[in-house]
Amino acid sequence: MGRFQTLIATALIATLPSTSLATGCARDAMLVFDGSASMDELSFDVSRKTRIVDARDALRDALPDITPFRRVGLLTYGPGANTDSCANIDLRFGPRADAAVDIISQIDGMQPKGLTALAASVRAAADALDYRNRSGIVVLVTDGNETCGGRPCALGSALAQEARDLTVHVIGFQVVVDFFSWDNPEQVDVGAGNTVAKCLADRTGGLYVSTETVDELADALRATLGCALIGSTQRPRIAS
């Protein structure tokens, strides 16, 4: 078993509830999805798909296993009507039952654009969960570092202090190397090569998972959004 598979297996075990099967999915969740321009960039290997295409495939694979058992909402950042792309933080909808089709439809229709407002987006997702009064989970999928002046590490500390019971998981997907990360005062907290969003997981007791492939991203979504009931019923992949 490889390092990634070991991490995911450990994460899945950690999602097993201690009291009953239902407990593991009692907390509502928000999926924060990176819609910044880099998600649609071509790599030097022209045979590879863009990140947004791979991410859509991973969502089709994983979400039908998750949303029958957990209420999930969706927030995106990047594309939007504001000329200041850092202000394009879009709460598509709050946590709802059986949200797979709705989430996939929203991401399929999204055209990546703009910058990466990590901290502000996660704060908005926490607000959507009423995090000061209710237990909840935020899962952030991102391919890069904060580029809108936010401070994810400081936010992680604040959420840990203010929240009733909020866990932020971060999935780095084909993370883009930020050659200017030396100018980010929080980069030292997460180490070279990691997105600074890792702080959000570290400081709220969540998981940080680095993924490169469609299968790895799908498994990471199951590990962070899933619960003990996952695996009891296999759902078909939603066709594009």
PDB file of C-alpha atoms in Angstrom:
ATOM      1  CA  MET A   1       0.000   0.000   0.000  1.00  0.00           C
ATOM      2  CA  GLY A   2       1.437   3.367  -1.041  1.00  0.00           C
ATOM      3  CA  ARG A   3       1.773   6.432   1.148  1.00  0.00           C
ATOM      4  CA  PHE A   4      -1.321   8.109  -0.297  1.00  0.00           C
ATOM      5  CA  GLN A   5      -3.460   4.980   0.052  1.00  0.00           C
ATOM      6  CA  THR A   6      -2.290   4.554   3.661  1.00  0.00           C
ATOM      7  CA  LEU A   7      -3.244   8.150   4.465  1.00  0.00           C
ATOM      8  CA  ILE A   8      -6.674   7.786   2.906  1.00  0.00           C
ATOM      9  CA  ALA A   9      -7.314   4.460   4.654  1.00  0.00           C
ATOM     10  CA  THR A  10      -6.376   6.056   7.975  1.00  0.00           C
ATOM     11  CA  ALA A  11      -8.622   9.009   7.236  1.00  0.00           C
ATOM     12  CA  LEU A  12     -11.570   6.774   6.397  1.00  0.00           C
ATOM     13  CA  ILE A  13     -11.120   4.883   9.654  1.00  0.00           C
ATOM     14  CA  ALA A  14     -11.048   8.210  11.479  1.00  0.00           C
ATOM     15  CA  THR A  15     -14.477   9.079  10.068  1.00  0.00           C
ATOM     16  CA  LEU A  16     -16.077   6.042  11.706  1.00  0.00           C
ATOM     17  CA  PRO A  17     -18.402   7.259  14.463  1.00  0.00           C
ATOM     18  CA  SER A  18     -17.870   6.016  18.005  1.00  0.00           C
ATOM     19  CA  THR A  19     -21.558   5.553  18.829  1.00  0.00           C
ATOM     20  CA  SER A  20     -23.658   4.770  15.776  1.00  0.00           C
ATOM     21  CA  LEU A  21     -23.545   4.784  12.011  1.00  0.00           C
ATOM     22  CA  ALA A  22     -25.720   7.881  11.839  1.00  0.00           C
ATOM     23  CA  THR A  23     -23.390   9.960  14.019  1.00  0.00           C
ATOM     24  CA  GLY A  24     -20.702  10.164  11.351  1.00  0.00           C
ATOM     25  CA  CYS A  25     -22.962  12.109   8.993  1.00  0.00           C
ATOM     26  CA  ALA A  26     -24.851  14.236  11.490  1.00  0.00           C
ATOM     27  CA  ARG A  27     -22.689  17.301  10.777  1.00  0.00           C
ATOM     28  CA  ASP A  28     -23.527  19.439   7.772  1.00  0.00           C
ATOM     29  CA  ALA A  29     -20.713  20.224   5.339  1.00  0.00           C
ATOM     30  CA  MET A  30     -19.707  22.919   2.877  1.00  0.00           C
ATOM     31  CA  LEU A  31     -17.558  22.123  -0.157  1.00  0.00           C
ATOM     32  CA  VAL A  32     -15.386  25.121  -1.093  1.00  0.00           C
ATOM     33  CA  PHE A  33     -14.254  24.666  -4.680  1.00  0.00           C
ATOM     34  CA  ASP A  34     -11.402  26.479  -6.441  1.00  0.00           C
ATOM     35  CA  GLY A  35     -12.656  28.171  -9.617  1.00  0.00           C
ATOM     36  CA  SER A  36      -9.585  30.353 -10.154  1.00  0.00           C
ATOM     37  CA  ALA A  37      -7.952  30.723 -13.572  1.00  0.00           C
ATOM     38  CA  SER A  38      -5.219  28.202 -12.837  1.00  0.00           C
ATOM     39  CA  MET A  39      -7.786  25.390 -12.724  1.00  0.00           C
ATOM     40  CA  ASP A  40      -8.189  25.785 -16.498  1.00  0.00           C
ATOM     41  CA  GLU A  41      -4.511  26.195 -17.412  1.00  0.00           C
ATOM     42  CA  LEU A  42      -2.800  23.729 -19.725  1.00  0.00           C
ATOM     43  CA  SER A  43       0.396  22.122 -18.480  1.00  0.00           C
ATOM     44  CA  PHE A  44       3.599  21.603 -20.441  1.00  0.00           C
ATOM     45  CA  ASP A  45       2.291  18.101 -21.157  1.00  0.00           C
ATOM     46  CA  VAL A  46      -0.386  18.875 -23.752  1.00  0.00           C
ATOM     47  CA  SER A  47      -1.756  15.341 -23.457  1.00  0.00           C
ATOM     48  CA  ARG A  48      -2.964  16.027 -19.911  1.00  0.00           C
ATOM     49  CA  LYS A  49      -6.401  17.376 -19.126  1.00  0.00           C
ATOM     50  CA  THR A  50      -6.841  20.633 -17.273  1.00  0.00           C
ATOM     51  CA  ARG A  51      -7.421  20.490 -13.522  1.00  0.00           C
ATOM     52  CA  ILE A  52     -11.063  21.505 -13.845  1.00  0.00           C
ATOM     53  CA  VAL A  53     -11.784  18.564 -16.178  1.00  0.00           C
ATOM     54  CA  ASP A  54     -10.116  16.105 -13.809  1.00  0.00           C
ATOM     55  CA  ALA A  55     -11.861  17.631 -10.808  1.00  0.00           C
ATOM     56  CA  ARG A  56     -15.264  17.256 -12.478  1.00  0.00           C
ATOM     57  CA  ASP A  57     -14.530  13.572 -13.072  1.00  0.00           C
ATOM     58  CA  ALA A  58     -13.567  13.127  -9.413  1.00  0.00           C
ATOM     59  CA  LEU A  59     -16.770  14.807  -8.219  1.00  0.00           C
ATOM     60  CA  ARG A  60     -18.880  12.524 -10.453  1.00  0.00           C
ATOM     61  CA  ASP A  61     -17.093   9.532  -8.979  1.00  0.00           C
ATOM     62  CA  ALA A  62     -17.196  10.472  -5.282  1.00  0.00           C
ATOM     63  CA  LEU A  63     -20.289  12.557  -4.580  1.00  0.00           C
ATOM     64  CA  PRO A  64     -22.928   9.864  -5.270  1.00  0.00           C
ATOM     65  CA  ASP A  65     -21.285   7.856  -2.459  1.00  0.00           C
ATOM     66  CA  ILE A  66     -21.433  10.799  -0.053  1.00  0.00           C
ATOM     67  CA  THR A  67     -24.519  12.942  -0.479  1.00  0.00           C
ATOM     68  CA  PRO A  68     -27.194  10.305   0.274  1.00  0.00           C
ATOM     69  CA  PHE A  69     -25.824  10.329   3.827  1.00  0.00           C
ATOM     70  CA  ARG A  70     -24.533  13.864   4.448  1.00  0.00           C
ATOM     71  CA  ARG A  71     -26.044  17.260   3.724  1.00  0.00           C
ATOM     72  CA  VAL A  72     -23.530  19.223   1.636  1.00  0.00           C
ATOM     73  CA  GLY A  73     -23.520  22.809   0.348  1.00  0.00           C
ATOM     74  CA  LEU A  74     -21.325  24.460  -2.279  1.00  0.00           C
ATOM     75  CA  LEU A  75     -19.302  27.684  -2.352  1.00  0.00           C
ATOM     76  CA  THR A  76     -16.958  28.654  -5.189  1.00  0.00           C
ATOM     77  CA  TYR A  77     -14.434  31.424  -5.734  1.00  0.00           C
ATOM     78  CA  GLY A  78     -12.783  32.952  -8.797  1.00  0.00           C
ATOM     79  CA  PRO A  79     -15.304  33.509 -11.599  1.00  0.00           C
ATOM     80  CA  GLY A  80     -18.034  36.110 -11.285  1.00  0.00           C
ATOM     81  CA  ALA A  81     -19.329  39.507 -12.234  1.00  0.00           C
ATOM     82  CA  ASN A  82     -17.101  41.599  -9.973  1.00  0.00           C
ATOM     83  CA  THR A  83     -14.141  43.301 -11.661  1.00  0.00           C
ATOM     84  CA  ASP A  84     -12.209  42.550  -8.475  1.00  0.00           C
ATOM     85  CA  SER A  85     -12.012  38.770  -8.794  1.00  0.00           C
ATOM     86  CA  CYS A  86     -11.114  38.465  -5.101  1.00  0.00           C
ATOM     87  CA  ALA A  87     -14.688  39.534  -4.387  1.00  0.00           C
ATOM     88  CA  ASN A  88     -16.137  36.729  -6.514  1.00  0.00           C
ATOM     89  CA  ILE A  89     -17.019  34.423  -3.653  1.00  0.00           C
ATOM     90  CA  ASP A  90     -20.249  32.677  -4.544  1.00  0.00           C
ATOM     91  CA  LEU A  91     -22.354  30.753  -2.063  1.00  0.00           C
ATOM     92  CA  ARG A  92     -24.161  28.549  -4.578  1.00  0.00           C
ATOM     93  CA  PHE A  93     -26.334  26.929  -1.894  1.00  0.00           C
ATOM     94  CA  GLY A  94     -26.189  25.862   1.724  1.00  0.00           C
ATOM     95  CA  PRO A  95     -26.156  22.286   2.999  1.00  0.00           C
ATOM     96  CA  ARG A  96     -28.914  20.186   1.466  1.00  0.00           C
ATOM     97  CA  ALA A  97     -29.745  16.513   1.124  1.00  0.00           C
ATOM     98  CA  ASP A  98     -28.771  14.531  -1.970  1.00  0.00           C
ATOM     99  CA  ALA A  99     -26.757  17.421  -3.390  1.00  0.00           C
ATOM    100  CA  ALA A 100     -24.547  15.449  -5.809  1.00  0.00           C
ATOM    101  CA  VAL A 101     -26.427  16.357  -8.988  1.00  0.00           C
ATOM    102  CA  ASP A 102     -26.705  20.016  -7.960  1.00  0.00           C
ATOM    103  CA  ILE A 103     -22.996  20.311  -7.117  1.00  0.00           C
ATOM    104  CA  ILE A 104     -21.889  18.588 -10.300  1.00  0.00           C
ATOM    105  CA  SER A 105     -24.204  20.752 -12.396  1.00  0.00           C
ATOM    106  CA  GLN A 106     -22.808  23.929 -10.834  1.00  0.00           C
ATOM    107  CA  ILE A 107     -19.177  22.895 -11.363  1.00  0.00           C
ATOM    108  CA  ASP A 108     -19.867  21.700 -14.911  1.00  0.00           C
ATOM    109  CA  GLY A 109     -21.234  25.142 -15.762  1.00  0.00           C
ATOM    110  CA  MET A 110     -18.377  27.076 -14.167  1.00  0.00           C
ATOM    111  CA  GLN A 111     -15.682  28.727 -16.291  1.00  0.00           C
ATOM    112  CA  PRO A 112     -12.544  29.149 -14.147  1.00  0.00           C
ATOM    113  CA  LYS A 113     -11.304  32.702 -13.861  1.00  0.00           C
ATOM    114  CA  GLY A 114      -9.700  35.077 -11.406  1.00  0.00           C
ATOM    115  CA  LEU A 115      -7.648  34.752  -8.232  1.00  0.00           C
ATOM    116  CA  THR A 116      -7.563  32.552  -5.146  1.00  0.00           C
ATOM    117  CA  ALA A 117      -9.412  33.959  -2.133  1.00  0.00           C
ATOM    118  CA  LEU A 118      -8.797  31.073   0.245  1.00  0.00           C
ATOM    119  CA  ALA A 119      -9.293  32.736   3.616  1.00  0.00           C
ATOM    120  CA  ALA A 120     -12.353  34.795   2.699  1.00  0.00           C
ATOM    121  CA  SER A 121     -14.007  31.803   1.026  1.00  0.00           C
ATOM    122  CA  VAL A 122     -13.504  29.470   3.973  1.00  0.00           C
ATOM    123  CA  ARG A 123     -14.775  32.181   6.327  1.00  0.00           C
ATOM    124  CA  ALA A 124     -17.905  32.544   4.154  1.00  0.00           C
ATOM    125  CA  ALA A 125     -18.422  28.767   4.162  1.00  0.00           C
ATOM    126  CA  ALA A 126     -18.081  28.700   7.956  1.00  0.00           C
ATOM    127  CA  ASP A 127     -20.682  31.467   8.195  1.00  0.00           C
ATOM    128  CA  ALA A 128     -23.018  29.425   5.961  1.00  0.00           C
ATOM    129  CA  LEU A 129     -22.728  26.614   8.510  1.00  0.00           C
ATOM    130  CA  ASP A 130     -23.493  29.001  11.422  1.00  0.00           C
ATOM    131  CA  TYR A 131     -20.199  27.788  12.853  1.00  0.00           C
ATOM    132  CA  ARG A 132     -20.443  29.695  16.131  1.00  0.00           C
ATOM    133  CA  ASN A 133     -23.614  27.833  17.077  1.00  0.00           C
ATOM    134  CA  ARG A 134     -23.584  24.579  15.135  1.00  0.00           C
ATOM    135  CA  SER A 135     -21.144  21.747  14.433  1.00  0.00           C
ATOM    136  CA  GLY A 136     -19.934  21.518  10.840  1.00  0.00           C
ATOM    137  CA  ILE A 137     -17.303  20.560   8.291  1.00  0.00           C
ATOM    138  CA  VAL A 138     -15.654  22.611   5.550  1.00  0.00           C
ATOM    139  CA  VAL A 139     -13.786  20.818   2.753  1.00  0.00           C
ATOM    140  CA  LEU A 140     -11.601  23.098   0.633  1.00  0.00           C
ATOM    141  CA  VAL A 141     -10.365  21.887  -2.754  1.00  0.00           C
ATOM    142  CA  THR A 142      -7.608  24.145  -4.109  1.00  0.00           C
ATOM    143  CA  ASP A 143      -4.692  24.038  -6.515  1.00  0.00           C
ATOM    144  CA  GLY A 144      -2.738  26.948  -5.069  1.00  0.00           C
ATOM    145  CA  ASN A 145      -1.904  29.530  -2.457  1.00  0.00           C
ATOM    146  CA  GLU A 146      -3.782  32.575  -1.239  1.00  0.00           C
ATOM    147  CA  THR A 147      -3.505  35.373  -3.813  1.00  0.00           C
ATOM    148  CA  CYS A 148      -6.033  37.860  -2.429  1.00  0.00           C
ATOM    149  CA  GLY A 149      -4.184  39.016   0.676  1.00  0.00           C
ATOM    150  CA  GLY A 150      -5.973  36.732   3.117  1.00  0.00           C
ATOM    151  CA  ARG A 151      -4.246  34.956   5.992  1.00  0.00           C
ATOM    152  CA  PRO A 152      -5.413  31.321   6.130  1.00  0.00           C
ATOM    153  CA  CYS A 153      -3.211  30.461   9.125  1.00  0.00           C
ATOM    154  CA  ALA A 154      -4.611  33.317  11.198  1.00  0.00           C
ATOM    155  CA  LEU A 155      -8.112  32.341  10.111  1.00  0.00           C
ATOM    156  CA  GLY A 156      -7.534  28.735  11.172  1.00  0.00           C
ATOM    157  CA  SER A 157      -6.553  29.884  14.650  1.00  0.00           C
ATOM    158  CA  ALA A 158      -9.561  32.208  14.870  1.00  0.00           C
ATOM    159  CA  LEU A 159     -12.008  29.516  13.754  1.00  0.00           C
ATOM    160  CA  ALA A 160     -10.590  27.079  16.292  1.00  0.00           C
ATOM    161  CA  GLN A 161     -11.261  29.612  19.053  1.00  0.00           C
ATOM    162  CA  GLU A 162     -14.636  30.900  17.866  1.00  0.00           C
ATOM    163  CA  ALA A 163     -16.371  27.803  16.523  1.00  0.00           C
ATOM    164  CA  ARG A 164     -18.628  25.494  18.437  1.00  0.00           C
ATOM    165  CA  ASP A 165     -17.204  22.487  16.581  1.00  0.00           C
ATOM    166  CA  LEU A 166     -15.808  23.229  13.116  1.00  0.00           C
ATOM    167  CA  THR A 167     -13.338  21.060  11.206  1.00  0.00           C
ATOM    168  CA  VAL A 168     -11.687  22.309   8.032  1.00  0.00           C
ATOM    169  CA  HIS A 169     -10.208  19.691   5.699  1.00  0.00           C
ATOM    170  CA  VAL A 170      -7.983  20.814   2.825  1.00  0.00           C
ATOM    171  CA  ILE A 171      -7.391  18.873  -0.391  1.00  0.00           C
ATOM    172  CA  GLY A 172      -4.518  20.178  -2.465  1.00  0.00           C
ATOM    173  CA  PHE A 173      -5.137  19.162  -6.082  1.00  0.00           C
ATOM    174  CA  GLN A 174      -2.154  19.303  -8.424  1.00  0.00           C
ATOM    175  CA  VAL A 175      -0.927  22.258  -6.373  1.00  0.00           C
ATOM    176  CA  VAL A 176       0.775  24.956  -8.403  1.00  0.00           C
ATOM    177  CA  VAL A 177       4.237  25.906  -7.170  1.00  0.00           C
ATOM    178  CA  ASP A 178       4.100  29.505  -5.971  1.00  0.00           C
ATOM    179  CA  PHE A 179       7.458  31.089  -6.766  1.00  0.00           C
ATOM    180  CA  PHE A 180       6.458  34.171  -4.769  1.00  0.00           C
ATOM    181  CA  SER A 181       5.468  32.289  -1.621  1.00  0.00           C
ATOM    182  CA  TRP A 182       8.574  33.638   0.093  1.00  0.00           C
ATOM    183  CA  ASP A 183       6.668  36.932   0.239  1.00  0.00           C
ATOM    184  CA  ASN A 184       3.804  35.330   2.151  1.00  0.00           C
ATOM    185  CA  PRO A 185       4.499  35.657   5.897  1.00  0.00           C
ATOM    186  CA  GLU A 186       2.505  32.497   6.632  1.00  0.00           C
ATOM    187  CA  GLN A 187       4.343  30.200   4.215  1.00  0.00           C
ATOM    188  CA  VAL A 188       6.908  29.245   6.855  1.00  0.00           C
ATOM    189  CA  ASP A 189       4.077  27.661   8.854  1.00  0.00           C
ATOM    190  CA  VAL A 190       3.282  25.052   6.202  1.00  0.00           C
ATOM    191  CA  GLY A 191       6.630  24.339   4.525  1.00  0.00           C
ATOM    192  CA  ALA A 192       7.849  24.703   0.959  1.00  0.00           C
ATOM    193  CA  GLY A 193       5.698  23.110  -1.737  1.00  0.00           C
ATOM    194  CA  ASN A 194       2.487  23.114   0.298  1.00  0.00           C
ATOM    195  CA  THR A 195      -0.419  25.478  -0.152  1.00  0.00           C
ATOM    196  CA  VAL A 196      -0.717  27.854   2.783  1.00  0.00           C
ATOM    197  CA  ALA A 197      -4.275  26.544   3.137  1.00  0.00           C
ATOM    198  CA  LYS A 198      -2.737  23.594   4.999  1.00  0.00           C
ATOM    199  CA  CYS A 199      -2.865  25.814   8.079  1.00  0.00           C
ATOM    200  CA  LEU A 200      -6.629  25.694   8.039  1.00  0.00           C
ATOM    201  CA  ALA A 201      -6.568  21.939   8.500  1.00  0.00           C
ATOM    202  CA  ASP A 202      -3.682  21.939  10.969  1.00  0.00           C
ATOM    203  CA  ARG A 203      -5.316  24.463  13.267  1.00  0.00           C
ATOM    204  CA  THR A 204      -8.856  23.059  13.251  1.00  0.00           C
ATOM    205  CA  GLY A 205      -7.977  19.372  13.606  1.00  0.00           C
ATOM    206  CA  GLY A 206      -8.682  18.536   9.977  1.00  0.00           C
ATOM    207  CA  LEU A 207      -6.861  16.577   7.289  1.00  0.00           C
ATOM    208  CA  TYR A 208      -4.553  17.966   4.646  1.00  0.00           C
ATOM    209  CA  VAL A 209      -4.326  15.642   1.634  1.00  0.00           C
ATOM    210  CA  SER A 210      -2.141  16.292  -1.400  1.00  0.00           C
ATOM    211  CA  THR A 211      -3.590  14.733  -4.563  1.00  0.00           C
ATOM    212  CA  GLU A 212      -2.487  14.508  -8.194  1.00  0.00           C
ATOM    213  CA  THR A 213      -4.908  12.184  -9.991  1.00  0.00           C
ATOM    214  CA  VAL A 214      -8.661  11.886 -10.450  1.00  0.00           C
ATOM    215  CA  ASP A 215      -8.762   8.742  -8.311  1.00  0.00           C
ATOM    216  CA  GLU A 216      -6.748  10.367  -5.521  1.00  0.00           C
ATOM    217  CA  LEU A 217      -9.025  13.400  -5.476  1.00  0.00           C
ATOM    218  CA  ALA A 218     -12.135  11.207  -5.418  1.00  0.00           C
ATOM    219  CA  ASP A 219     -10.724   9.165  -2.519  1.00  0.00           C
ATOM    220  CA  ALA A 220      -9.808  12.347  -0.634  1.00  0.00           C
ATOM    221  CA  LEU A 221     -13.355  13.658  -1.053  1.00  0.00           C
ATOM    222  CA  ARG A 222     -14.705  10.399   0.371  1.00  0.00           C
ATOM    223  CA  ALA A 223     -12.268  10.585   3.292  1.00  0.00           C
ATOM    224  CA  THR A 224     -13.146  14.164   4.215  1.00  0.00           C
ATOM    225  CA  LEU A 225     -16.855  14.367   3.395  1.00  0.00           C
ATOM    226  CA  GLY A 226     -17.725  10.724   3.917  1.00  0.00           C
ATOM    227  CA  CYS A 227     -18.977   8.726   6.869  1.00  0.00           C
ATOM    228  CA  ALA A 228     -19.254   5.161   8.081  1.00  0.00           C
ATOM    229  CA  LEU A 229     -22.178   4.371   5.796  1.00  0.00           C
ATOM    230  CA  ILE A 230     -20.064   4.892   2.665  1.00  0.00           C
ATOM    231  CA  GLY A 231     -19.275   1.588   1.014  1.00  0.00           C
ATOM    232  CA  SER A 232     -22.510  -0.100   2.049  1.00  0.00           C
ATOM    233  CA  THR A 233     -24.143   0.946  -1.215  1.00  0.00           C
ATOM    234  CA  GLN A 234     -22.162   1.672  -4.356  1.00  0.00           C
ATOM    235  CA  ARG A 235     -23.687   4.425  -6.482  1.00  0.00           C
ATOM    236  CA  PRO A 236     -23.054   4.700 -10.220  1.00  0.00           C
ATOM    237  CA  ARG A 237     -20.859   7.467 -11.562  1.00  0.00           C
ATOM    238  CA  ILE A 238     -22.900  10.415 -12.826  1.00  0.00           C
ATOM    239  CA  ALA A 239     -22.410  10.766 -16.560  1.00  0.00           C
ATOM    240  CA  SER A 240     -21.181  13.997 -18.087  1.00  0.00           C
TER     241      SER A 240
END
